[in-house]
Each structure stands twice: as C-alpha cells, then as structure tokens.
Short mmCIF file of C-alpha atoms and ligand atoms in Angstrom, two decimals:
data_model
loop_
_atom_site.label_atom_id
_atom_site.label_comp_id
_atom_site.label_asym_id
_atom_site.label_seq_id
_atom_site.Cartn_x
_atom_site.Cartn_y
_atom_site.Cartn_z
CA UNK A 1 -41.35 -6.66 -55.33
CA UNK A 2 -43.55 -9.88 -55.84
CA UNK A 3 -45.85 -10.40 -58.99
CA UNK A 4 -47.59 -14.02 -58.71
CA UNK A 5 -50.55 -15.25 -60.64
CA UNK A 6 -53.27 -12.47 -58.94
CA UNK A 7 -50.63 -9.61 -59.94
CA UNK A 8 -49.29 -7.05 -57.52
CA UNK A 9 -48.39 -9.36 -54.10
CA UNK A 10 -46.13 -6.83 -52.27
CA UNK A 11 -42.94 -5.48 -51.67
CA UNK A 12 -41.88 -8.02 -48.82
CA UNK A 13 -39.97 -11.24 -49.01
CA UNK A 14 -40.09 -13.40 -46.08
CA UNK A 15 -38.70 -17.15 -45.09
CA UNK A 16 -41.60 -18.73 -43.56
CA UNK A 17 -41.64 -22.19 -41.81
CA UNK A 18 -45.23 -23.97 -41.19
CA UNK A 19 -44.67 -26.81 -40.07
CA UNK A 20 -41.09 -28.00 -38.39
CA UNK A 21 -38.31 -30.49 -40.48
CA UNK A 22 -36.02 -29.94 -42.99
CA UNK A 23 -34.43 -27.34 -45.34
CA UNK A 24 -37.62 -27.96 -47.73
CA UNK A 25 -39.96 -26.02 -44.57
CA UNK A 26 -38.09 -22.62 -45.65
CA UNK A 27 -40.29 -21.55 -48.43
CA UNK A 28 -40.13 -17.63 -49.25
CA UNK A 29 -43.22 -15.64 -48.76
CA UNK A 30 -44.39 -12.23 -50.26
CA UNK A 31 -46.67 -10.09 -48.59
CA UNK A 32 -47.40 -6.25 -48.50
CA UNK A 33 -45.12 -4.16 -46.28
CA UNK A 34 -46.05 -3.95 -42.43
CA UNK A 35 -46.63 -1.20 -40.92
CA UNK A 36 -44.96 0.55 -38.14
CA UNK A 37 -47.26 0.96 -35.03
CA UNK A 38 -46.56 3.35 -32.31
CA UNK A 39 -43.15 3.20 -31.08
CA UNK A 40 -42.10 0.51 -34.14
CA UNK A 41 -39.58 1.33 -37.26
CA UNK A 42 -39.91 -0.17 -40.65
CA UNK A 43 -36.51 -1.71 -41.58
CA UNK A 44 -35.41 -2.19 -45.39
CA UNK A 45 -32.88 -5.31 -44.55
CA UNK A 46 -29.14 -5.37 -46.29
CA UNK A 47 -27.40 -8.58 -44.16
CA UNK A 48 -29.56 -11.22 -42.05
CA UNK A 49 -27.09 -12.99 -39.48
CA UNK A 50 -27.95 -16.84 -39.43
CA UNK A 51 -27.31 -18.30 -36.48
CA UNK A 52 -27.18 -22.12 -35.32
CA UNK A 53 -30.53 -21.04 -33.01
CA UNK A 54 -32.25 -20.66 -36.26
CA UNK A 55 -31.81 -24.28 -37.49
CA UNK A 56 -32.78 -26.08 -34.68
CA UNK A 57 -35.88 -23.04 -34.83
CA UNK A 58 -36.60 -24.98 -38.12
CA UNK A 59 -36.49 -28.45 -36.47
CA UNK A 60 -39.10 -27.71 -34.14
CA UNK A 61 -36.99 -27.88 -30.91
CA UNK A 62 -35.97 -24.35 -30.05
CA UNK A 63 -37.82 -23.78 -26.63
CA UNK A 64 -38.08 -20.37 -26.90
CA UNK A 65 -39.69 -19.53 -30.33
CA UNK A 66 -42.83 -22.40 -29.39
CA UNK A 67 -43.04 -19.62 -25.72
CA UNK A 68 -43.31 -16.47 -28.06
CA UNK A 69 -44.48 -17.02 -31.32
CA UNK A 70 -45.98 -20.59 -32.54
CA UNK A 71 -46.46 -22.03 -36.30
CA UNK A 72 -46.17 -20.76 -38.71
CA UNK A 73 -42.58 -18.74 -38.00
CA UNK A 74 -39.80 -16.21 -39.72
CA UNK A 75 -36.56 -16.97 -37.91
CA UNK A 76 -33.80 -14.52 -37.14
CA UNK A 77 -32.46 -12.52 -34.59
CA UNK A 78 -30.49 -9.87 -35.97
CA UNK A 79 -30.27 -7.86 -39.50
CA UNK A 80 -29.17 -4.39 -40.29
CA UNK A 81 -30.47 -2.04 -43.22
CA UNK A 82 -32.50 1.24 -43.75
CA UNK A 83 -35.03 2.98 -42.11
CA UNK A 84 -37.91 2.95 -44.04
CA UNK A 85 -40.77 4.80 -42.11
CA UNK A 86 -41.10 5.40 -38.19
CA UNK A 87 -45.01 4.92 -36.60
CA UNK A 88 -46.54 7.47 -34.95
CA UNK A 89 -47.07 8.26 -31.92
CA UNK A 90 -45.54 6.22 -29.07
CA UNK A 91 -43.30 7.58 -26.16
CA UNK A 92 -40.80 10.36 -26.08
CA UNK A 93 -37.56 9.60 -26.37
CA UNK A 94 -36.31 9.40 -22.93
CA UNK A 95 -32.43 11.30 -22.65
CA UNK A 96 -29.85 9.77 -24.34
CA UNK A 97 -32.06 7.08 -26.24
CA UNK A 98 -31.34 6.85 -30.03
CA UNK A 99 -33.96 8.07 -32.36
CA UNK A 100 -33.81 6.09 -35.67
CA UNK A 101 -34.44 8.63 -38.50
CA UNK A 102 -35.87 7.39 -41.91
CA UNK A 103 -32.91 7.10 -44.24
CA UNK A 104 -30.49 6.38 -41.70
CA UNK A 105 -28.94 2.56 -41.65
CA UNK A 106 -29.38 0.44 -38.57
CA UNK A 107 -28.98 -2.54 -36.64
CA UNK A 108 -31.45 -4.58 -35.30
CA UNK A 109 -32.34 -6.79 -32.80
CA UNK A 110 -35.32 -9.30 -33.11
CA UNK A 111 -36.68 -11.97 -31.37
CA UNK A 112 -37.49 -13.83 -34.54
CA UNK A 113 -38.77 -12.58 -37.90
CA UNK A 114 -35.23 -10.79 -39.23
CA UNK A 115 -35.36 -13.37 -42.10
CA UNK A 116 -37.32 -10.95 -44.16
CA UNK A 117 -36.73 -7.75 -46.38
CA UNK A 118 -38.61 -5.49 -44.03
CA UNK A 119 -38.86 -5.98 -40.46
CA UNK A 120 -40.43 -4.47 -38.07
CA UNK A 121 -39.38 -3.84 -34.51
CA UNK A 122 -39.60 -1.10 -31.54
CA UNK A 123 -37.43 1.52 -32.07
CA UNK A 124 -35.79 0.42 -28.51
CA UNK A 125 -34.20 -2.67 -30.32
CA UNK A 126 -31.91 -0.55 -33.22
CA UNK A 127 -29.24 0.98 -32.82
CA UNK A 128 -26.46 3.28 -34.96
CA UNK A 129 -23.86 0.91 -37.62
CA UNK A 130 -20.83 1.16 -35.62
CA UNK A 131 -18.27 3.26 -37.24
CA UNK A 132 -16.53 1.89 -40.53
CA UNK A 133 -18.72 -1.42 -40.80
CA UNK A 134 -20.67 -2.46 -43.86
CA UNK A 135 -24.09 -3.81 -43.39
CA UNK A 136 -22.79 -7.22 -43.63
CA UNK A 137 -20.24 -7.02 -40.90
CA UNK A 138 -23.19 -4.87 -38.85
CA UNK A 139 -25.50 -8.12 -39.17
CA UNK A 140 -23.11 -10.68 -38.48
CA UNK A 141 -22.10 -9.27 -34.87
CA UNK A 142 -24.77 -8.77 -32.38
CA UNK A 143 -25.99 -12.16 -31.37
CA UNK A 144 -22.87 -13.53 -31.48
CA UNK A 145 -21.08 -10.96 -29.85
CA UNK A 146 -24.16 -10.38 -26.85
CA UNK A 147 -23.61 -13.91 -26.21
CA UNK A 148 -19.53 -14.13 -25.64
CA UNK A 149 -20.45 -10.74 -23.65
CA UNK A 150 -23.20 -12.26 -21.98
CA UNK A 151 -20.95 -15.72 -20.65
CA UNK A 152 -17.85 -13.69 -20.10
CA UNK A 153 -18.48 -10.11 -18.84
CA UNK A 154 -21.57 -11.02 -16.70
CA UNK A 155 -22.35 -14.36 -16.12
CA UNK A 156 -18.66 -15.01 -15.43
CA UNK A 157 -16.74 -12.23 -15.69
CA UNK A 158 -12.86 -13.44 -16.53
CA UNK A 159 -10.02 -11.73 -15.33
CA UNK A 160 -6.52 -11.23 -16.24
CA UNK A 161 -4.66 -14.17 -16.88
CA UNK A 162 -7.50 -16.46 -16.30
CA UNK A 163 -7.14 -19.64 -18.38
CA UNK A 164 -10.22 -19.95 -20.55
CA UNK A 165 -11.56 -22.71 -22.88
CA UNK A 166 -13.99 -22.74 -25.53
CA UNK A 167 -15.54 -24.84 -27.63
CA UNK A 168 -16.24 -24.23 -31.52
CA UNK A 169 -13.85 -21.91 -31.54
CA UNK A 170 -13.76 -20.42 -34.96
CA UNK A 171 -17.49 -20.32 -35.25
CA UNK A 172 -19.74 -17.57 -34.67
CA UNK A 173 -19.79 -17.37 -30.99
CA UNK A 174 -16.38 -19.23 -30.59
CA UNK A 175 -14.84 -16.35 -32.52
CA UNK A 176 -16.21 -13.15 -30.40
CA UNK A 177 -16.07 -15.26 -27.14
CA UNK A 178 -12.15 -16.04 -27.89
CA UNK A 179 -11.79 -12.29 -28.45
CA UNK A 180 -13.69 -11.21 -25.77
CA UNK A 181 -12.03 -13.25 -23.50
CA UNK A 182 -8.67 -12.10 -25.14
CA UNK A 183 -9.70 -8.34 -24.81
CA UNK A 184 -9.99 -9.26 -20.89
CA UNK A 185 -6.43 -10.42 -20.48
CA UNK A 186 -6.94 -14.40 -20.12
CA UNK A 187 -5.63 -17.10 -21.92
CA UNK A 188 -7.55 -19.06 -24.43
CA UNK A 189 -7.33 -22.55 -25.42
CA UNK A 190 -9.61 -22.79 -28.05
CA UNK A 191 -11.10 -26.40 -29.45
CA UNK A 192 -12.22 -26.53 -33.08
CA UNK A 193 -13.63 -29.69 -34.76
CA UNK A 194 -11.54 -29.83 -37.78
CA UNK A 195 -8.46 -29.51 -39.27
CA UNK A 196 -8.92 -26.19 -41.89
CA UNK A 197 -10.28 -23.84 -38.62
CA UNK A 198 -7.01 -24.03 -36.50
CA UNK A 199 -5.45 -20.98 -38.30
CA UNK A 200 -8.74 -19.07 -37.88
CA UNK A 201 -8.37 -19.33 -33.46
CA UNK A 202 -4.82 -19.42 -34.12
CA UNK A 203 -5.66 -15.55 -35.79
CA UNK A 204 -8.26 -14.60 -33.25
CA UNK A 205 -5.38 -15.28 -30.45
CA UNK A 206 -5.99 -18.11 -28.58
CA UNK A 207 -2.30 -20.03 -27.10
CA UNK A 208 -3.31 -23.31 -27.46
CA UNK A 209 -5.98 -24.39 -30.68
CA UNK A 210 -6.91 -28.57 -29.65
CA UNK A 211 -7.97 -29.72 -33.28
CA UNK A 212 -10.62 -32.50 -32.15
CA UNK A 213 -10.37 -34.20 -35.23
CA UNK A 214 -6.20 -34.64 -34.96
CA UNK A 215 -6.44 -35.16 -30.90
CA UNK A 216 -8.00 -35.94 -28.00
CA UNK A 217 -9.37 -33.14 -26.04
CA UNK A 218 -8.53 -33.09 -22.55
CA UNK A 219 -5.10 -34.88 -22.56
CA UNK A 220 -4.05 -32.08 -25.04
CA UNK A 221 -5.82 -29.68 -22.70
CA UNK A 222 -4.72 -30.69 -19.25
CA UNK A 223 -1.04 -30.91 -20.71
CA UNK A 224 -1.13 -27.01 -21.70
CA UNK A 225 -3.18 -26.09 -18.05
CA UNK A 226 -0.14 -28.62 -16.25
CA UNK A 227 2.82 -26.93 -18.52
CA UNK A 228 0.92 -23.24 -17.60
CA UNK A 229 0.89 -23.88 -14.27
CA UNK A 230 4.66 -25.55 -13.65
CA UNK A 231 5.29 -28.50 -12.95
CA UNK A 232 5.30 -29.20 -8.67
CA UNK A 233 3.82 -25.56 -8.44
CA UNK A 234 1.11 -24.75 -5.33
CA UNK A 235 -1.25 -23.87 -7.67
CA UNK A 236 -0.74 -27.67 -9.46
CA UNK A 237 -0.83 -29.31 -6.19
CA UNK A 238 -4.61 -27.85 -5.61
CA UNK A 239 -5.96 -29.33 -9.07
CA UNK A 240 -4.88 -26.57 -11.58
CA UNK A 241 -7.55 -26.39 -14.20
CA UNK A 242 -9.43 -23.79 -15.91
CA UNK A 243 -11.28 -20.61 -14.97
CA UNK A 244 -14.27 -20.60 -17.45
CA UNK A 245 -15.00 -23.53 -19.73
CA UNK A 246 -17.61 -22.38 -22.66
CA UNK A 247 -19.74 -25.01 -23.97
CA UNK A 248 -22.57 -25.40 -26.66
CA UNK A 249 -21.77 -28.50 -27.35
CA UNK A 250 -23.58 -30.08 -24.22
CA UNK A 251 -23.52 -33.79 -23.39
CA UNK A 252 -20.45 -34.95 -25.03
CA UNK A 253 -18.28 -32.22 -23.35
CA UNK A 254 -19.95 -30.92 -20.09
CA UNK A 255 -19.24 -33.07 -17.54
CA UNK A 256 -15.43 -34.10 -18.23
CA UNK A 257 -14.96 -30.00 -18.67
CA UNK A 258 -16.70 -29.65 -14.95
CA UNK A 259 -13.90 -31.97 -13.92
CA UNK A 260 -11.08 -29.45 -15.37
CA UNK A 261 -11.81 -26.68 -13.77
CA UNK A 262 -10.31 -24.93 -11.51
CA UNK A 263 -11.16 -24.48 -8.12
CA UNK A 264 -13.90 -21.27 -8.46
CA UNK A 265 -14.01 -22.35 -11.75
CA UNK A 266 -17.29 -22.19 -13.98
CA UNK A 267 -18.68 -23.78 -16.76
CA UNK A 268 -21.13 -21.57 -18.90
CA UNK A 269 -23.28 -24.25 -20.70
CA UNK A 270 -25.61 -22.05 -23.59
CA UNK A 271 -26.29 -25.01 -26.09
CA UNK A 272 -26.70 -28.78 -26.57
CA UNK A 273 -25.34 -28.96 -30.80
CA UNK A 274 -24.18 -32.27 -29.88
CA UNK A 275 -27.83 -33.65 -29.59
CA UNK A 276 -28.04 -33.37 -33.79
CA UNK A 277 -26.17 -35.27 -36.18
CA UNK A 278 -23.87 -33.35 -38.35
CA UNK A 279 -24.91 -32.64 -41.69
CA UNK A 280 -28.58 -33.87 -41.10
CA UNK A 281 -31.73 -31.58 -41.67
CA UNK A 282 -33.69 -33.08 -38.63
CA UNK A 283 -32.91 -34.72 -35.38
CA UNK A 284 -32.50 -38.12 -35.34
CA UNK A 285 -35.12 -39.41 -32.52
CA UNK A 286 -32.65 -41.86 -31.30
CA UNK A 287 -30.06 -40.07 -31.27
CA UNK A 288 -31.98 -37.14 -29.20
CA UNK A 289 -33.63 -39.35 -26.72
CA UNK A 290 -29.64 -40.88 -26.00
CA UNK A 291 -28.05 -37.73 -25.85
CA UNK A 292 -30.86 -36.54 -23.39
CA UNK A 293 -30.76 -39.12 -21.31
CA UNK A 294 -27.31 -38.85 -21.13
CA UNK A 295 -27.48 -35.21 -20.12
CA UNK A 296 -24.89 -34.80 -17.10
CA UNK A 297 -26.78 -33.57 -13.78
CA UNK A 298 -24.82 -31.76 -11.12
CA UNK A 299 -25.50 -32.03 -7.59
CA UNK A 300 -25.85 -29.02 -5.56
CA UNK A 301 -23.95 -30.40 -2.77
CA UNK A 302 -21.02 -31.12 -5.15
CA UNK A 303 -20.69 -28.00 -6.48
CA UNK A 304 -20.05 -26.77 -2.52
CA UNK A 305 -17.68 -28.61 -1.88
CA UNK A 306 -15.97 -28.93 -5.25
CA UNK A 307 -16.10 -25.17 -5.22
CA UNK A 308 -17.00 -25.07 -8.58
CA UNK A 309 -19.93 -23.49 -10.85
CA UNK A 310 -22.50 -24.64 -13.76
CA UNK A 311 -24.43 -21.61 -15.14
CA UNK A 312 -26.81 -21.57 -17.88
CA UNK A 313 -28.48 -18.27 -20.11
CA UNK A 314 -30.49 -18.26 -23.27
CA UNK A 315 -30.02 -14.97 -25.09
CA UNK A 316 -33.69 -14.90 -26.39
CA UNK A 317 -35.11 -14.60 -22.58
CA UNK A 318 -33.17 -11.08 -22.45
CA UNK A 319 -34.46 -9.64 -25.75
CA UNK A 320 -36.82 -7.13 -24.07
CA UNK A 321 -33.96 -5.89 -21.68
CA UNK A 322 -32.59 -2.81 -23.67
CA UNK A 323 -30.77 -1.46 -21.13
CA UNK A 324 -28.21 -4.20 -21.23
CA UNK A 325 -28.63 -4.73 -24.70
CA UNK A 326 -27.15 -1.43 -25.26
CA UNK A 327 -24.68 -1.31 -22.58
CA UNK A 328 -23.31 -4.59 -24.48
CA UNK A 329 -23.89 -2.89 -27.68
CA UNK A 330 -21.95 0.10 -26.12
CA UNK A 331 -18.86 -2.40 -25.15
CA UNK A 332 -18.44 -3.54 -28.33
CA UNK A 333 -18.60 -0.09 -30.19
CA UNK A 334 -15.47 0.39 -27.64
CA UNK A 335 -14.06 -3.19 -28.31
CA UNK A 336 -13.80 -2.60 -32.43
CA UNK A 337 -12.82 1.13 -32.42
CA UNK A 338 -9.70 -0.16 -30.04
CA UNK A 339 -8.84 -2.76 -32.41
CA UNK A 340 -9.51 -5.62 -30.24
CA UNK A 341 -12.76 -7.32 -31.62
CA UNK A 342 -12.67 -7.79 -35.35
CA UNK A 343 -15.62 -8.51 -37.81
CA UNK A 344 -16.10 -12.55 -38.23
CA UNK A 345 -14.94 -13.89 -41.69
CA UNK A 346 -18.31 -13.56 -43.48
CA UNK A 347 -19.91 -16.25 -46.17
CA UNK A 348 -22.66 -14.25 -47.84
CA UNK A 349 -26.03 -15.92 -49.45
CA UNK A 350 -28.99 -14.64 -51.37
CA UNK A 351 -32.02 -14.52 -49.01
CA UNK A 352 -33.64 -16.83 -51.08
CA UNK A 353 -30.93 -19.64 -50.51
CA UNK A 354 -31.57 -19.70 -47.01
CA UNK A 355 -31.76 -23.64 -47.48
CA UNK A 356 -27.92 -24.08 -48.76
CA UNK A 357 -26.58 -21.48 -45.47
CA UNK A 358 -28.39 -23.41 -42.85
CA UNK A 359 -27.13 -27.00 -44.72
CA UNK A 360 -23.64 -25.47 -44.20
CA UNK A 361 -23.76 -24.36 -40.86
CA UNK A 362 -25.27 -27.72 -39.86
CA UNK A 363 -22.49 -29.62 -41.22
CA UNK A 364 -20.41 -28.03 -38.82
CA UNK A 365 -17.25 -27.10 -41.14
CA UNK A 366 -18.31 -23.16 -41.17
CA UNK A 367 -15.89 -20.79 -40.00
CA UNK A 368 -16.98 -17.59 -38.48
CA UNK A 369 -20.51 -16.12 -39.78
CA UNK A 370 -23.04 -16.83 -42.30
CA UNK A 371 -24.94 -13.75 -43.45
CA UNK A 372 -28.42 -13.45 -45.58
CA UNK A 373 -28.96 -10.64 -48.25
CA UNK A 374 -32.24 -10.02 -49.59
CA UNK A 375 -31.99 -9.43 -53.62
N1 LIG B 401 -27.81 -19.71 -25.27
C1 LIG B 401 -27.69 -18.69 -26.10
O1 LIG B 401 -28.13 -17.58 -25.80
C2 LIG B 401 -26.98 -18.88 -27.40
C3 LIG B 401 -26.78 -17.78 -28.25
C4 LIG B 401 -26.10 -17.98 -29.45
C5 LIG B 401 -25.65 -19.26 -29.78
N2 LIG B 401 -25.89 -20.30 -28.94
C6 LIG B 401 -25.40 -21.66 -29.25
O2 LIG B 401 -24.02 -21.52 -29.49
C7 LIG B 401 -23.60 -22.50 -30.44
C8 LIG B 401 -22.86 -21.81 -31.57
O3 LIG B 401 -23.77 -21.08 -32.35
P1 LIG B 401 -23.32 -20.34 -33.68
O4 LIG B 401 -24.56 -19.83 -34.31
O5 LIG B 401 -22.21 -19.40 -33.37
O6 LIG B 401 -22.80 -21.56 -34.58
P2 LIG B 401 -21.30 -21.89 -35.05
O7 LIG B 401 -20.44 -22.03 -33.84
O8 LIG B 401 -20.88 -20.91 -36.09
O9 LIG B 401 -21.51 -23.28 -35.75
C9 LIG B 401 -21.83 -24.40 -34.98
C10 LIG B 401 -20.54 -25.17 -34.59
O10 LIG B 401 -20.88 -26.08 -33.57
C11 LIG B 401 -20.04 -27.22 -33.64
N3 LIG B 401 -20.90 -28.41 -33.58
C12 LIG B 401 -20.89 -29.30 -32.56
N4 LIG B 401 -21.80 -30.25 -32.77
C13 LIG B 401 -22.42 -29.95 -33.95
C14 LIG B 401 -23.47 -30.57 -34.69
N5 LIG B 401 -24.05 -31.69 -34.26
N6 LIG B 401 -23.85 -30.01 -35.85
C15 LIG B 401 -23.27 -28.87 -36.29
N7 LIG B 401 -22.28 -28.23 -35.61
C16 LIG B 401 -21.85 -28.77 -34.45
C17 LIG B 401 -19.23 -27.09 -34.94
O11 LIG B 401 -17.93 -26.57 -34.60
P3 LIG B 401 -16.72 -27.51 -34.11
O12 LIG B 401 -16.82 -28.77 -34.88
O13 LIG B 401 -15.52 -26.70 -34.45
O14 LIG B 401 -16.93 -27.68 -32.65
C18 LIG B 401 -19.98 -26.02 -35.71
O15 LIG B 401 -19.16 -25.31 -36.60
C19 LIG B 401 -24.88 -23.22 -30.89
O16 LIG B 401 -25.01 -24.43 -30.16
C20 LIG B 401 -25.98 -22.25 -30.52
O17 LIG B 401 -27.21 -22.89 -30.31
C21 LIG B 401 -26.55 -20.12 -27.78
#
C-alpha cells in the first residue's frame, strides 16, 4: 500500500512509461485499485513474466502497443496471482468456460498492463495454475510457450523427424520452442550466442547446440544437416536442409537460413533483436536505419519455384482469440503433466527493479525466463 506526501495513495503499484527511452522511463506508480467491470476479474499479481517485447515496448518501437494503447503505458503480457473480486454482471458462462472464483490463483493473459500488483482483465483471458506449478513458474510460461506453439503447431506444424533450427535457444522462447519441437519428434539444432547457455539446449534436448560465439553458424549447421542426411544420399542430392528455421533475430540471420532449408521448408520470422545493440537501453538510430535497410525481401516468384516458405505472426494480434488461447493453454497442461515441457530456469526480481531485469535481458546473456514479483 502507498503513503506519499497527501497520505493514503492506494493499494496498487504499477511500472509506468510516459515517454519512450531508457531504463530511467520505468518509474513505479501508485494508484487506488481498479475496479472490475462487467465480465472483468481483479487480479492480486505473485510473478510478472518479462519478456524481450516489453523492452523494445519501452523504446518506443513495439508496433503493436502505439495500435492499442498510446503514452503513457504499463507493459506486460502475462502474470499469475489471486482473484481478488469478480464485476458484476456480464455474460453467462457459456459450457465448459472457466469461472474464476475470488480466492482462487490464476493465470493471466494481457495485452499490456501485467506490470502491476493488480490487474485487471476479462475473465475470458485467465485460466486455472496448471497442476504442481508455483506462481512463478505459472508466469513465466504462457507467452513464451503460445509463441513456440504458435510457430510450430500451427503456423508450421513439424513432424516426426523433421530437422528444426532455432535461434536463441536457451532463452525464453528458444527454450519452449526447442521442447515443443522435441515433444513433436524432430530434431533440433539449437544456436545460442554464448558460451555458458550450451548446457542449458544441451538439457532441453536439442542434437546439435552451434555456440555463435565459438563458431560460425551455418558451416557448423550444414555439416550436422549433410552428416544427418548421409553422405551421396537422394535426399542430399536435392539440397538437404532444414524443415523449420525459427528466427527472432531478423536481418543478420534470415536470409542465409532461407537458403538452408529444405525443399517445403519454412522459415517462421517473429522478431528483428538484431536491429538493437546489445546491452544498450535505446536503439541506436544508425544502427536501426542499417539493419532496416538491410532487411532481406523475398520474392513471391522465388518462393514457387524454390518451394520454400517465409511466414510471419505477432502474438499480440491474437490476444482477443480465446478459443485458441485456450486450446494452446490446453496443450501445454498436456505437455507438462507428460513430462515433456519443463518450467524455464527462472531469475526472479522485485517489481520495483524492473530497470536491472530488462538491462539483463537486453544484454543478451539471460538464460531461460526473467520473472517480476510485486513486494
Ligand atoms: N512475434 C511474437 O509474437 C513474439 C512473441 C514472443 C517473443 N518474440 C520475440 O522472440 C525473441 C525472444 O524473446 P524472449 O522474450 O524469449 O527473449 P530471450 O530469448 O529470453 O532473450 C533474447 C535473446 O535474443 C538474443 N539476441 C539477439 N540479438 C540480441 C540483441 N541485440 N539484444 C539482446 N538479445 C539479443 C540473445 O540470445 P542469443 O545471443 O543466445 O541468440 C538473447 O538472450 C525476441 O526477439 C522477441 O521480440 C516474438
């Protein structure tokens, strides 16, 4: 609860960003508690994930939160905690749908504003703690995991033994996409950027772990696809390569990955991380306008004839479709209680440190999932 200079402020403690830049723009708020409206649960948060989203959110460049909500603007997608109050009123519950009760914990779904110690949302976006996780773990899965779901259960659905690659492997997407891809049957090679996160995709299962810092990429990579697929084979002879190629890194990686692909092959492009320097709090102009202009195009008539795919998806467009969301939600209920998707390693911080967890994630030597607590 917040007491400033005029006394009583309010029970909630939100990160709120005015004006886009650096780590200094996330200044914590106070405020009375919101209140539910028809249809909407108050949410006591436990764990805040922090996602990569959320910094470049900060920096002024994240398309989607300029569309929807504007300055000033609470980042976060996804928290968990207790049910504080439910509004009135508002639709039945339609067969099946979960009812949140007050009391009971949750986890939530947001398109922005989960970096706060209440949130509010429509009942549509909670759902149950799957069984046996602690709020922390319960935070620090949805986005990550709806986006490895999203890229390889429905964009581009991999099949047994398909050869897979993706990038930033031991980080928060890397890690469930690896898994997911795993859980599928296929075969991962799985690129990290430094030396200490090999053991951590070595762990999650991937065959082959391409340490960028040690190697270069695609020799090391088109070695292990020309080993995999023996040496003279048929397959070899028409241009062995790989089945899905994930990549958030965007310019730097894109186009030589569209040239090792497979025939069918397709190469799920969701972010662009490679546009900021590491370790820097805001974009360096130059550096942006380069890396833009350097953005790889793809002709349509190329992808014919190369029989080969370039898809795109941002998660925050498909927010308001709860019908997937829980059907992905549903898959990895089933994924953990069979044992094959684990929790991320989790680095906790104090809500009010949200500065020092985005300065880590941005200097890109995180592994798995950074999680906020409010105190
Ligand atoms: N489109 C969508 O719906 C969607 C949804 C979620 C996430 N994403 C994107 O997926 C990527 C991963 O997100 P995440 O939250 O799980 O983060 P993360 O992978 O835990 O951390 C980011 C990782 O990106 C790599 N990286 C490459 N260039 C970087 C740079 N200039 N600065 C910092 N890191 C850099 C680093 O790993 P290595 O050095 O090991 O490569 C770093 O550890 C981000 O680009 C994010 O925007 C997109």
């Amino acid at each position: 609860m917040g007491h400033g200079a005029g006394g009583y402020i309010g029970a909630m403690e939100s990160i709120v960003i005015h004006r886009p830049g650096g780590h200094g723009r996330l200044t914590v708020e106070q405020a009375p508690d919101p209140t539910p409206g028809p249809g909407e649960v108050l949410v006591a948060t436990r764990a805040i994930g922090v996602n990569y989203a959320d910094c470049i959110v900060r920096m002024g460049l994240y398309a989607s939160a300029k569309e929807y909500v504007g300055w000033p603007i609470t980042p976060g997608f996804e928290f968990s905690g207790e049910v504080l109050a439910v509004g009135a009123g508002g639709q039945p519950a339609a067969a099946g749908e979960y009812m949140p009760a007050v009391g009971e914990l949750v986890v939530g779904l947001t398109r922005f504003g989960a970096y706060a110690s209440r949130v509010v949302v429509p009942r549509t976006n909670l759902f149950p703690i799957p069984t046996g996780l602690t709020a922390l773990e319960a935070a620090a899965l949805p986005v990550n995991f709806l986006t490895a779901w999203y890229a390889l259960e429905e964009l581009a659905p991999v099949e047994e033994g398909d050869r897979v690659l993706v990038h930033s492997a031991a980080g928060g997407v890397g890690s469930m996409a690896l898994q997911v891809a795993r859980a599928r049957g296929a075969r991962v090679a799985a690129v990290v950027g430094s030396s200490h996160k090999v053991a951590a995709a070595r762990e999650l299962g991937a065959e082959l772990v391409i340490d960028k810092s040690t190697e270069m990429l695609w020799p090391a990579a088109a070695q292990w696809v020309r080993a995999d697929s023996g040496e003279g084979s048929a397959e070899q002879g028409a241009a062995a390569g790989f089945d899905v190629i994930l990549d958030a890194n965007g310019t730097e990686t894109l186009r030589p990955g569209y040239g090792h692909l497979a025939p069918e092959g397709r190469l799920v492009t969701y972010g662009f991380a490679s546009l900021f320097p590491r370790g820097a709090a805001r974009p360096n102009p130059l550096r942006l306008a380069w890396g833009w202009l350097r953005r790889p195009r793809f002709d349509p008539l190329d992808l014919i004839n190369a029989n080969k795919s370039v898809m795109g998806f941002n998660l925050s467009y498909l927010f308001n479709r709860q019908a997937a969301l829980a059907r992905a939600l549903g898959r990895m209920d089933e994924l953990l209680g069979n044992g094959q998707l684990r929790p991320p390693t989790i680095t906790p911080y104090p809500l009010g440190e949200v500065a020092r967890a985005h300065r880590d994630l941005e200097s890109g030597t995180t592994i798995g999932k950074l999680v906020l607590v409010p105190e």
